[in-house]
Short mmCIF file of C-alpha atoms in Angstrom, two decimals:
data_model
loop_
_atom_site.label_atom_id
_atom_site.label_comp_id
_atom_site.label_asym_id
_atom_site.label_seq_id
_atom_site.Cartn_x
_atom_site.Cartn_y
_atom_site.Cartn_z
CA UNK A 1163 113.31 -24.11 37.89
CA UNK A 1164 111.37 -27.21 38.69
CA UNK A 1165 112.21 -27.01 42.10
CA UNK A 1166 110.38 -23.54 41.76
CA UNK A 1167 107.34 -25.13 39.87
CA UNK A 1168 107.40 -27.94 43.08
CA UNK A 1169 107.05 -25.09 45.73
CA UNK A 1170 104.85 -22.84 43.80
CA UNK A 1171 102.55 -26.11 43.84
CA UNK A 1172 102.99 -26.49 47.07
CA UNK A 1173 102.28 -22.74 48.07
CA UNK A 1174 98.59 -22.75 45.41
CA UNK A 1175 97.85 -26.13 47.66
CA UNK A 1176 98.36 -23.75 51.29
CA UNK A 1177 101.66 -25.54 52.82
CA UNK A 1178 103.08 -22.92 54.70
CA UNK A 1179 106.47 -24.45 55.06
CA UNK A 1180 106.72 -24.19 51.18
CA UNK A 1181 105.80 -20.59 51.34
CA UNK A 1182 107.97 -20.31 54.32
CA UNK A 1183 111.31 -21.50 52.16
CA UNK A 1184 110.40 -18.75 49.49
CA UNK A 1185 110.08 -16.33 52.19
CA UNK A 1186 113.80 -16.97 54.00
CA UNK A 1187 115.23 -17.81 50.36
CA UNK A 1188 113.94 -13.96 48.86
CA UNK A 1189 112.93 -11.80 52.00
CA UNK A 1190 116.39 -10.39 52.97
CA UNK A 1191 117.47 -9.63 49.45
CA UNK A 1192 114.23 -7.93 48.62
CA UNK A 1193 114.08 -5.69 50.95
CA UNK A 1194 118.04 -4.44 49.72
CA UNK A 1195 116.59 -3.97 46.32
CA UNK A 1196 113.33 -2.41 48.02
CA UNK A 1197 115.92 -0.16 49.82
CA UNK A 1198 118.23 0.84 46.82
CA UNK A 1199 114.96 2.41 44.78
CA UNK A 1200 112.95 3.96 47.77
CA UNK A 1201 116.08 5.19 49.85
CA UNK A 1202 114.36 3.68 53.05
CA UNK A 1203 114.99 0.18 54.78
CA UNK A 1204 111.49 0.57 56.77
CA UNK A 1205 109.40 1.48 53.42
CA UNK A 1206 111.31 -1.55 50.98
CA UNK A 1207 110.26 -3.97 54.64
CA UNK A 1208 106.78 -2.53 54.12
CA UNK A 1209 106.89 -3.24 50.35
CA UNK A 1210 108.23 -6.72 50.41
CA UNK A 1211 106.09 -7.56 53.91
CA UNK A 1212 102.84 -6.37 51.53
CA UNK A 1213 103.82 -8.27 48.57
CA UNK A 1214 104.22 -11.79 50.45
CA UNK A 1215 101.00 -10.52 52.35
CA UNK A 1216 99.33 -10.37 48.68
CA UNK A 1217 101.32 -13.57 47.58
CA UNK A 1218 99.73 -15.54 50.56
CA UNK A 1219 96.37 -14.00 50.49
CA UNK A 1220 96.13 -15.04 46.33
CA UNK A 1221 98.32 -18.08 46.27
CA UNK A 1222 95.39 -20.22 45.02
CA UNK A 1223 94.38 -17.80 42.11
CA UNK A 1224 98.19 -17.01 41.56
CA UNK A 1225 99.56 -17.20 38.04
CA UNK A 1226 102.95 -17.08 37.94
CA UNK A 1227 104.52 -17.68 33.97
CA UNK A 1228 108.33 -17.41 35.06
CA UNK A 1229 110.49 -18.16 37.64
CA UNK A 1230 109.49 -17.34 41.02
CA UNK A 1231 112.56 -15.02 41.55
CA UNK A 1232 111.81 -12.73 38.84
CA UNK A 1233 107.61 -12.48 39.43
CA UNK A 1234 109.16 -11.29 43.37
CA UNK A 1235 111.69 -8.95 41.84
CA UNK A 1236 109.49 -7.41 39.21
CA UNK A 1237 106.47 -7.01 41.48
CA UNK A 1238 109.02 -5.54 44.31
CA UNK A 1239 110.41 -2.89 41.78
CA UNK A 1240 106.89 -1.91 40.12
CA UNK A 1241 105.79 -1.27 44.25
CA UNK A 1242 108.35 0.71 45.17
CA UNK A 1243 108.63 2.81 41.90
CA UNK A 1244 105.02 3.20 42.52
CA UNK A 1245 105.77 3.88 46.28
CA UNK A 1246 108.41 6.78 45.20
CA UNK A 1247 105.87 8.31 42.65
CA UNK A 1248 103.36 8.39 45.49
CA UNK A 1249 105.56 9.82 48.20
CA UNK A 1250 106.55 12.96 45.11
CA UNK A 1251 102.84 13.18 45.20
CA UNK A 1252 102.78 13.92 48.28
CA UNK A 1253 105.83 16.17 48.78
CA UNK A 1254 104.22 18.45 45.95
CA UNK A 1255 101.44 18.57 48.11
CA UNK A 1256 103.03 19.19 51.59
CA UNK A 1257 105.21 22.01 49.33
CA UNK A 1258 102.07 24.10 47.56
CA UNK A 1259 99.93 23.93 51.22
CA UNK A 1260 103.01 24.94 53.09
CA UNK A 1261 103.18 28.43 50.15
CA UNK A 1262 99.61 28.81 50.57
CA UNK A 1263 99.79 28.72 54.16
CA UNK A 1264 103.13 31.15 54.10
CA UNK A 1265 100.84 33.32 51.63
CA UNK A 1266 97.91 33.44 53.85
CA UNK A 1267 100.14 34.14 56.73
CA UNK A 1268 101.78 37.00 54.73
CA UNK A 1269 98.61 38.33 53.62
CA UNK A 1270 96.51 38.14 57.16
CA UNK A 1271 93.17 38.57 55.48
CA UNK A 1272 90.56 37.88 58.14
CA UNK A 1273 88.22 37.01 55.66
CA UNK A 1274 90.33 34.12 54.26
CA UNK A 1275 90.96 33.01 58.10
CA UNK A 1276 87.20 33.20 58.75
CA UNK A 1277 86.62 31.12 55.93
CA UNK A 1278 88.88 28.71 56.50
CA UNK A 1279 87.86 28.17 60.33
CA UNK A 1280 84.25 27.91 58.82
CA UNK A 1281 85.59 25.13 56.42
CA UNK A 1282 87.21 23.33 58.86
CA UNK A 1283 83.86 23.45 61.30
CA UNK A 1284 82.21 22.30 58.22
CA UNK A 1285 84.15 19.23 57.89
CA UNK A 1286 84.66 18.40 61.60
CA UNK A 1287 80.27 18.62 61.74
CA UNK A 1288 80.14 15.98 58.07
CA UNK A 1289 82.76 13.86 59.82
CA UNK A 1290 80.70 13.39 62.79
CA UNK A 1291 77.19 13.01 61.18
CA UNK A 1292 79.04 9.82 59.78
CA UNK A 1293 78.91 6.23 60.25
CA UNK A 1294 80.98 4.94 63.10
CA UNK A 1295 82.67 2.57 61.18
CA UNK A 1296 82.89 5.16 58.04
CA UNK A 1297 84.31 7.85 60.04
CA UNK A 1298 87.15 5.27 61.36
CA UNK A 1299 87.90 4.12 58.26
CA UNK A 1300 88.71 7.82 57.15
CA UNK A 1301 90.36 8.98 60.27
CA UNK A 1302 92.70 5.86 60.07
CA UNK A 1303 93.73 6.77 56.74
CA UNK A 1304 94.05 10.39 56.67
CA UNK A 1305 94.75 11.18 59.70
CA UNK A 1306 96.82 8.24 60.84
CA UNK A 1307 98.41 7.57 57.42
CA UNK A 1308 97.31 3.89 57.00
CA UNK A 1309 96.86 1.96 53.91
CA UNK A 1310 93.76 0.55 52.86
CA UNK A 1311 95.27 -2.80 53.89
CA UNK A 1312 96.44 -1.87 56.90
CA UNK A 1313 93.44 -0.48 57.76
CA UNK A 1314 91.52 -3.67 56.33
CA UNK A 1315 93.34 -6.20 58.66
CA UNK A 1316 92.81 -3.80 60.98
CA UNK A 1317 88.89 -3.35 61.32
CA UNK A 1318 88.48 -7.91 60.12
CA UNK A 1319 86.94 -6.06 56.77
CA UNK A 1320 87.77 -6.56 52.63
CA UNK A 1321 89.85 -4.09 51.37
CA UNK A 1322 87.35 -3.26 48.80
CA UNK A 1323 84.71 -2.78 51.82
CA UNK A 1324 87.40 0.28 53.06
CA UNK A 1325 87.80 1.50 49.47
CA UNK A 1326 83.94 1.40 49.38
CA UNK A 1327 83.64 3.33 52.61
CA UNK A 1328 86.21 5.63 51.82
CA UNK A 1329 84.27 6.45 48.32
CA UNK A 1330 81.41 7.53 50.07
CA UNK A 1331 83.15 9.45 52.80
CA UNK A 1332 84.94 11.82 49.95
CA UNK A 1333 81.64 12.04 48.47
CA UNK A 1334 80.11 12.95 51.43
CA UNK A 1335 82.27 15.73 52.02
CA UNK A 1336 82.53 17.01 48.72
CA UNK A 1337 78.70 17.69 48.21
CA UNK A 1338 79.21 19.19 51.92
CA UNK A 1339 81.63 21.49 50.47
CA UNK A 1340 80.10 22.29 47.22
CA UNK A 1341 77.09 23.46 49.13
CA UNK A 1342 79.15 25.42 51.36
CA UNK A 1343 80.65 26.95 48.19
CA UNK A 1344 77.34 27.97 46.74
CA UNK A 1345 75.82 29.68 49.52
CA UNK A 1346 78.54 31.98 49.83
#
């Protein structure tokens, strides 16, 4: 334990080779755990890559109250629960577009088609009235699937300046489409 306290100093202070020793000592073993709730070696890498990204990034603010093991295990397990939650989400999602496009194939109503190519014009036409750097940001994370993070290191921007952008992208597009909705 006080050899933990030593290094944890050592990491708040910005030696790397302290941080490095956690890293090697944790990394490999993470990433099993990682792998055991998510089902996937490359997400619990992603996780545990993320979390010592976040570790680094904070170390001076960081405020560990237990052994170093157990804040890395604990913050590993509440990512990747969130990470499964997250990928349901999305399944859910993928499933009920999927039956609506199955539906609308069933169905063949031109006036639904017609709609929906008008929709999609619609949102192609607000995406390129946008910002350069806005309509990156969005096209980087919904299109390419990248995390805010990701997308942050990315670009040499905050991650709050991509949540920011990608705030007023959404709201962007849904007064776009709310307007669309009431004309029709």
């Amino acid at each position: 334990m006080l050899n933990e306290l030593i290094l944890l100093t050592k990491i708040r202070e910005g030696d790397i080779k302290a941080f490095e020793e956690v890293f090697r000592r944790y990394y490999s073993s993470l990433c099993w755990y990682a792998a055991g709730i998510t089902g996937t070696m490359e997400s619990a890498e992603e996780i545990v890559e993320e979390l010592f990204y976040v570790l680094w990034k904070n170390r001076e603010r960081l405020q560990i109250f237990q052994s170093v093991k157990s804040y890395l295990y604990r913050s590993v397990r509440n990512e990747a629960v969130q990470y499964c939650e997250h990928r349901e989400v999305r399944e859910r999602y993928r499933n009920s577009v999927q039956a609506a496009g199955q539906e609308q194939g069933e169905t063949s109503d031109p006036h639904r088609q017609l709609e929906y190519k008008e929709l999609q014009t619609l949102i192609r036409h607000t995406l390129d009235k946008l910002p350069d750097r806005r309509r990156r940001i969005f096209k980087m994370h919904r299109m390419q699937g990248m995390k805010y993070t990701e997308i942050a290191l990315s670009l040499s921007l905050s991650v709050k300046t991509v949540e920011a952008e990608m705030t007023k992208v959404l709201r962007t597009l849904r007064n776009e489409i709310d307007n669309y909705i009431q004309i029709k």
